[in-house]
mmCIF file of C-alpha atoms in Angstrom:
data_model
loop_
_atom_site.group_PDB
_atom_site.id
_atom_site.type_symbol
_atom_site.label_atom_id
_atom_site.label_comp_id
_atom_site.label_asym_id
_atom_site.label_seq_id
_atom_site.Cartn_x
_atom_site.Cartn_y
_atom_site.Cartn_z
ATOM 1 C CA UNK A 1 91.014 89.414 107.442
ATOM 2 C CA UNK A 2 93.941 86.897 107.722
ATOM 3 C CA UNK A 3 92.962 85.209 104.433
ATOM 4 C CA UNK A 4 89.571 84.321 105.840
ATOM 5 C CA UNK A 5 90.905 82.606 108.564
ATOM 6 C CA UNK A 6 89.128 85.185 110.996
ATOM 7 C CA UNK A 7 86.103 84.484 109.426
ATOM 8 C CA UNK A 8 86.154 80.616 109.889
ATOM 9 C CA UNK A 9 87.200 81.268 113.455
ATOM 10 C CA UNK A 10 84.267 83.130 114.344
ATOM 11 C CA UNK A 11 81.807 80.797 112.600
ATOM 12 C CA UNK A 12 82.915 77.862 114.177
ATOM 13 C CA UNK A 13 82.438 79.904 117.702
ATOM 14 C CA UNK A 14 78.633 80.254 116.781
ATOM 15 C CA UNK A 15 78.692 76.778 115.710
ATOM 16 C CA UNK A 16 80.021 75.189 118.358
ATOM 17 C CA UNK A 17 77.805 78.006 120.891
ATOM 18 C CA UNK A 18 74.542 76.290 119.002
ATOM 19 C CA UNK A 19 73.882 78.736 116.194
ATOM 20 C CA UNK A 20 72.798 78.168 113.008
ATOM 21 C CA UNK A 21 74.472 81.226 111.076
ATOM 22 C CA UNK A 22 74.469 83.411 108.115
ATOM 23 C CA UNK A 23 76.447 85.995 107.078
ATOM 24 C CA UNK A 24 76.992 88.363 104.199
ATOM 25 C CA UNK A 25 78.575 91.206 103.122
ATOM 26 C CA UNK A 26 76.156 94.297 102.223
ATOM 27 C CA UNK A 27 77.052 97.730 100.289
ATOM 28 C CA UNK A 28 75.303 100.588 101.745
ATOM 29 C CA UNK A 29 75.405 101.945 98.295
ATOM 30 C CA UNK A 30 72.342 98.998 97.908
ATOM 31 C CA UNK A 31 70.524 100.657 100.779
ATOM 32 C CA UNK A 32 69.476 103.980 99.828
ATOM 33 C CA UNK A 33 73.256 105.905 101.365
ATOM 34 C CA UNK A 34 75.461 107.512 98.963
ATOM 35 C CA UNK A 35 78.002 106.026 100.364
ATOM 36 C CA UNK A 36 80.465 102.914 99.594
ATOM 37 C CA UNK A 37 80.208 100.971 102.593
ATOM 38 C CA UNK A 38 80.547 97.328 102.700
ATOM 39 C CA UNK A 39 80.283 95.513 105.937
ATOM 40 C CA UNK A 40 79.962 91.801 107.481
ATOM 41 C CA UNK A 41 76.705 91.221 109.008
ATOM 42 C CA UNK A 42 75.892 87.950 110.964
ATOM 43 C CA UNK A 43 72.360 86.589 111.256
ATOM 44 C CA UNK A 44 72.363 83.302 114.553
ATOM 45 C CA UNK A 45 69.846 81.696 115.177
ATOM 46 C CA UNK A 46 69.476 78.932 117.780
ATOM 47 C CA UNK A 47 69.538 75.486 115.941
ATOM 48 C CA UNK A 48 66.952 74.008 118.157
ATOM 49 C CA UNK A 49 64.662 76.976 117.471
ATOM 50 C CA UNK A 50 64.257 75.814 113.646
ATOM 51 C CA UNK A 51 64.074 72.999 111.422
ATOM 52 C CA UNK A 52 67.039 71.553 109.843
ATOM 53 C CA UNK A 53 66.224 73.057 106.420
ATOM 54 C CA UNK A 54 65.250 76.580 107.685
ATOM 55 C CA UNK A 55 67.220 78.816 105.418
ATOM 56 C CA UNK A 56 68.224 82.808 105.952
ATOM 57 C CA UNK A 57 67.776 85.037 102.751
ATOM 58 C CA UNK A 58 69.727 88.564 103.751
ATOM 59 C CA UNK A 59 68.034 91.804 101.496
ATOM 60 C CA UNK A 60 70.009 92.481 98.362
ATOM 61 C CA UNK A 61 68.065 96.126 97.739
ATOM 62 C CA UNK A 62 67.059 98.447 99.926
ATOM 63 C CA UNK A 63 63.116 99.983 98.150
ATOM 64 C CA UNK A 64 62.455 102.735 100.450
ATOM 65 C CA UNK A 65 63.493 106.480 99.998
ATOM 66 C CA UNK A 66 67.701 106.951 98.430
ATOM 67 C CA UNK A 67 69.312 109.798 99.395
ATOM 68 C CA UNK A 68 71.496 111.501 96.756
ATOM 69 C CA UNK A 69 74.691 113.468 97.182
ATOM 70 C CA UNK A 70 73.163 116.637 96.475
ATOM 71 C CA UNK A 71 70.585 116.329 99.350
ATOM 72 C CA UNK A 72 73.471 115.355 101.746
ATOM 73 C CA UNK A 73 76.516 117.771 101.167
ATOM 74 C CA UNK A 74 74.467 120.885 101.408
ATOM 75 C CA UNK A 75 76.523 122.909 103.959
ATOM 76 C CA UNK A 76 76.658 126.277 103.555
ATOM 77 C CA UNK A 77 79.622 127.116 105.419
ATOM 78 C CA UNK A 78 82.453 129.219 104.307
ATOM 79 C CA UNK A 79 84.868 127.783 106.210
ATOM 80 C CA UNK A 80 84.739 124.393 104.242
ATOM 81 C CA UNK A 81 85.569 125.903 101.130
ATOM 82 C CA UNK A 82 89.338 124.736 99.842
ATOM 83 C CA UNK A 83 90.889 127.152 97.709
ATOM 84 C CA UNK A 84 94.495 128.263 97.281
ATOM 85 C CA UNK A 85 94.093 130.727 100.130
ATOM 86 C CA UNK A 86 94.511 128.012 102.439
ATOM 87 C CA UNK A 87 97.859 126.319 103.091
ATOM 88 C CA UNK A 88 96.811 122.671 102.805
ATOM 89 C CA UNK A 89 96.110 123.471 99.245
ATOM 90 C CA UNK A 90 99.546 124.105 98.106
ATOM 91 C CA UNK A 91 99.903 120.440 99.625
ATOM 92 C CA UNK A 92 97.039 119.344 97.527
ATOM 93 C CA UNK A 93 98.509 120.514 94.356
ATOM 94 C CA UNK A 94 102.163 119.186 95.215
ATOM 95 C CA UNK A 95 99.969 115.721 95.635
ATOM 96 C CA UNK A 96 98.507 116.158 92.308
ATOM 97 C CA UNK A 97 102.356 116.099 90.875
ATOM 98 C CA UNK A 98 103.319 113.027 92.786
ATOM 99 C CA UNK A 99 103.995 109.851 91.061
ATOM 100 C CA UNK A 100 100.849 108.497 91.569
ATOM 101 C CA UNK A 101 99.161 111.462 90.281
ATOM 102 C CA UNK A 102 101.563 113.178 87.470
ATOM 103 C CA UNK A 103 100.034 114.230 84.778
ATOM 104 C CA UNK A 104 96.575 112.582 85.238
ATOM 105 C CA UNK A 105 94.297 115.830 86.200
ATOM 106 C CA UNK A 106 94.104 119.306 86.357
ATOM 107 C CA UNK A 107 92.319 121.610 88.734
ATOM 108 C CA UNK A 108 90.151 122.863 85.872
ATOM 109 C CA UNK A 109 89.027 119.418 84.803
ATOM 110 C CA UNK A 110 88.434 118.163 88.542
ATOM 111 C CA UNK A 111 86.140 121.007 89.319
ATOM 112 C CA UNK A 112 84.097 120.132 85.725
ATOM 113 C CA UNK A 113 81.313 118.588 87.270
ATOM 114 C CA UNK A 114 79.339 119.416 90.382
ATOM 115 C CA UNK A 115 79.351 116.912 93.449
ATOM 116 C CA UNK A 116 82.260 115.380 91.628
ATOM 117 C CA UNK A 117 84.164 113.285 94.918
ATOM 118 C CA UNK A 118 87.632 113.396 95.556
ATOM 119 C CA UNK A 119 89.716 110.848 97.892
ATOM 120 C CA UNK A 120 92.803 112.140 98.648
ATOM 121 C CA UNK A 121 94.336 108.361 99.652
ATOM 122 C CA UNK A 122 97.655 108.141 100.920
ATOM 123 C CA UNK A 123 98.895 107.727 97.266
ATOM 124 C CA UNK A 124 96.732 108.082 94.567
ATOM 125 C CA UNK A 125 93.640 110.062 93.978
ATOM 126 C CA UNK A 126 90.547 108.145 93.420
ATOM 127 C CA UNK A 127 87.185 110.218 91.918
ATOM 128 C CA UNK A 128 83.168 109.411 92.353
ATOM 129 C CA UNK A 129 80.670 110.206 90.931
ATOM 130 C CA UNK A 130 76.485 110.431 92.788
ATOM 131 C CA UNK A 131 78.557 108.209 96.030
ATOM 132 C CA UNK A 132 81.366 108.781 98.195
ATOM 133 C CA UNK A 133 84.007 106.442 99.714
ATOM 134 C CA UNK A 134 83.627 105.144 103.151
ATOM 135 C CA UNK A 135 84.349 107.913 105.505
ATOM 136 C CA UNK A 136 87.624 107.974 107.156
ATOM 137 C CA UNK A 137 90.393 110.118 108.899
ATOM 138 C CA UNK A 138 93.198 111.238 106.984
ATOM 139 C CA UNK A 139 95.639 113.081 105.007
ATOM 140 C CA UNK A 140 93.047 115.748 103.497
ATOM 141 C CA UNK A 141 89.976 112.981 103.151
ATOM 142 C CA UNK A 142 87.076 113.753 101.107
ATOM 143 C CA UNK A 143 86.846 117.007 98.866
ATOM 144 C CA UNK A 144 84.091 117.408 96.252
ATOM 145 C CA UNK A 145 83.113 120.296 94.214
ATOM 146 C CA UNK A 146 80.013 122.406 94.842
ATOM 147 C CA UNK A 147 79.586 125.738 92.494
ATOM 148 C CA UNK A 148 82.728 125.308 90.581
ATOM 149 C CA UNK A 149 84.947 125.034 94.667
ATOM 150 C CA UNK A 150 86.328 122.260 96.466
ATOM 151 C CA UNK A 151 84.908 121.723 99.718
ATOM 152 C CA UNK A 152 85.722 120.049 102.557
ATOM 153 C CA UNK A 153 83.344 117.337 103.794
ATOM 154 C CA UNK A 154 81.616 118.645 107.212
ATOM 155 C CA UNK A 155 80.983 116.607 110.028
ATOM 156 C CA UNK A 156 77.191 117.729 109.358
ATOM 157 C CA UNK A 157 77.325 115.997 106.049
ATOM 158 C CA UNK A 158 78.958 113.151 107.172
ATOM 159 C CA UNK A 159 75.972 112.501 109.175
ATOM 160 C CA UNK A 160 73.302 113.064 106.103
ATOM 161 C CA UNK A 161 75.675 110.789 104.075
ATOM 162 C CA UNK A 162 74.869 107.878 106.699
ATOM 163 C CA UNK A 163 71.501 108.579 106.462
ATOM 164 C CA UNK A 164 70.938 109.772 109.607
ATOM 165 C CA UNK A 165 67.521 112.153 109.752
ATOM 166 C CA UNK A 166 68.131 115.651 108.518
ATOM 167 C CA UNK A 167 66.066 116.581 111.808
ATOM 168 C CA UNK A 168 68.846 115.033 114.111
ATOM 169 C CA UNK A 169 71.953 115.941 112.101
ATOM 170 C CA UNK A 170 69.746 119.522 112.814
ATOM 171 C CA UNK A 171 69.309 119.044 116.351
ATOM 172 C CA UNK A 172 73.481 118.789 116.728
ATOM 173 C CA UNK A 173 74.897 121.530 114.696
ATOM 174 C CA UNK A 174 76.155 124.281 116.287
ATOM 175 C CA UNK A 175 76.583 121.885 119.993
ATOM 176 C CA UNK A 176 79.425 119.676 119.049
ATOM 177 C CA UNK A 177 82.492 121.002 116.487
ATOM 178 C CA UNK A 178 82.291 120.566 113.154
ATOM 179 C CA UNK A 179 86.465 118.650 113.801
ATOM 180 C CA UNK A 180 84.461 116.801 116.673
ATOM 181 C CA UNK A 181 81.168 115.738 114.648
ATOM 182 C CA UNK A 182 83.296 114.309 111.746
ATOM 183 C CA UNK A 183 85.752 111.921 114.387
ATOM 184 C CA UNK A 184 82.096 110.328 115.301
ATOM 185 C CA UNK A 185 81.180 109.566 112.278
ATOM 186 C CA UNK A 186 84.172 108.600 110.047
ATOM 187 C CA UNK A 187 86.374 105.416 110.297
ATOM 188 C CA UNK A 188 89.278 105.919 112.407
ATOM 189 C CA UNK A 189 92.223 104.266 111.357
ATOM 190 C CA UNK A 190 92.660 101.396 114.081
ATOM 191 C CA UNK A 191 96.203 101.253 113.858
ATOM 192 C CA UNK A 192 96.288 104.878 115.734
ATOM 193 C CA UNK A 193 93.393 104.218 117.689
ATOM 194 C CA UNK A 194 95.454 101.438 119.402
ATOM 195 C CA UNK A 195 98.627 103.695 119.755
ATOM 196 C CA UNK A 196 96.750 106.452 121.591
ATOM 197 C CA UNK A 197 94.954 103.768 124.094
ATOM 198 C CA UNK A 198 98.796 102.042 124.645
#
């Protein structure tokens, strides 16, 4: 953020606060998600609490249990499936013939291969394969194909995709809306989360 200026802000804050710090940027891809997600994390550590040469190593790989995509975008429901039945779909294909996107794919060839990702982005259309982007609000968002369909990404799956326990992504389907499920757990765009708090 602001050509790393943001970044040497905030570590000369902990510095001059008395912490010795580390910091890193991790994939969740690294850590068993199937999902692109690369964050900051900070590690401080009071400088009078360790010796001068005491030296944080963050993880690089995650050995415990990955999920895949097919044990995360396993709803059922009808009501995800995009097809040309629905009117955002006519949008969809009118996207596929912008200039971004002329000429590049067909429908037959995107729905080729099962669990295949699709990022609608505001211009061009980006495709995964075994991860997804990182969640966020949008224009149509995340489509993949399950049984030769395009689905849309439920708020359900969002939830598997960040590797929260199947039990608990359980426990609230069905209480909260699948429209109101998927604004917790997908990036909002910050530039209209500031607008709607103005």
């Amino acid at each position: 953020h602001d050509k790393g200026n943001t970044l040497k802000v905030v570590l000369k804050l902990l510095d001059d606060a008395g912490y010795k710090v580390y910091h890193e940027v991790l994939n969740s891809l690294d850590f068993g998600v199937p999902q692109m997600r690369e964050r900051i994390y900070f590690v401080g550590i009071k400088k009078e609490l360790v010796d001068d040469d005491f030296s944080y190593e963050f993880p690089t790989r995650y050995s415990g249990s990955t999920q895949s995509l097919e044990e995360c975008l396993i709803d059922s429901d009808e009501k995800l499936i995009f097809d040309e039945n629905l009117p955002a779909y006519q949008t969809f294909l009118k996207y596929l013939d912008n200039k971004y996107n002329k000429g590049k794919y067909s429908i037959d060839e995107l729905l080729s291969k099962e669990y295949r990702v699709l990022d609608t982005r505001q211009s061009d259309l980006r495709i995964y394969e075994e991860k997804t982007p990182t969640l966020r609000r949008g224009r149509h968002g995340i489509l993949y194909v399950r049984d030769g369909q395009f689905r849309k990404l439920s708020g359900y799956e969002a939830l598997l995709l960040q590797k929260f326990p199947k039990k608990y992504a359980d426990s609230v389907r069905g209480k909260i809306s699948n429209r109101k499920l998927l604004q917790q757990t997908v990036k909002i765009n910050s530039n209209k989360r500031k607008k709607k708090t103005v």
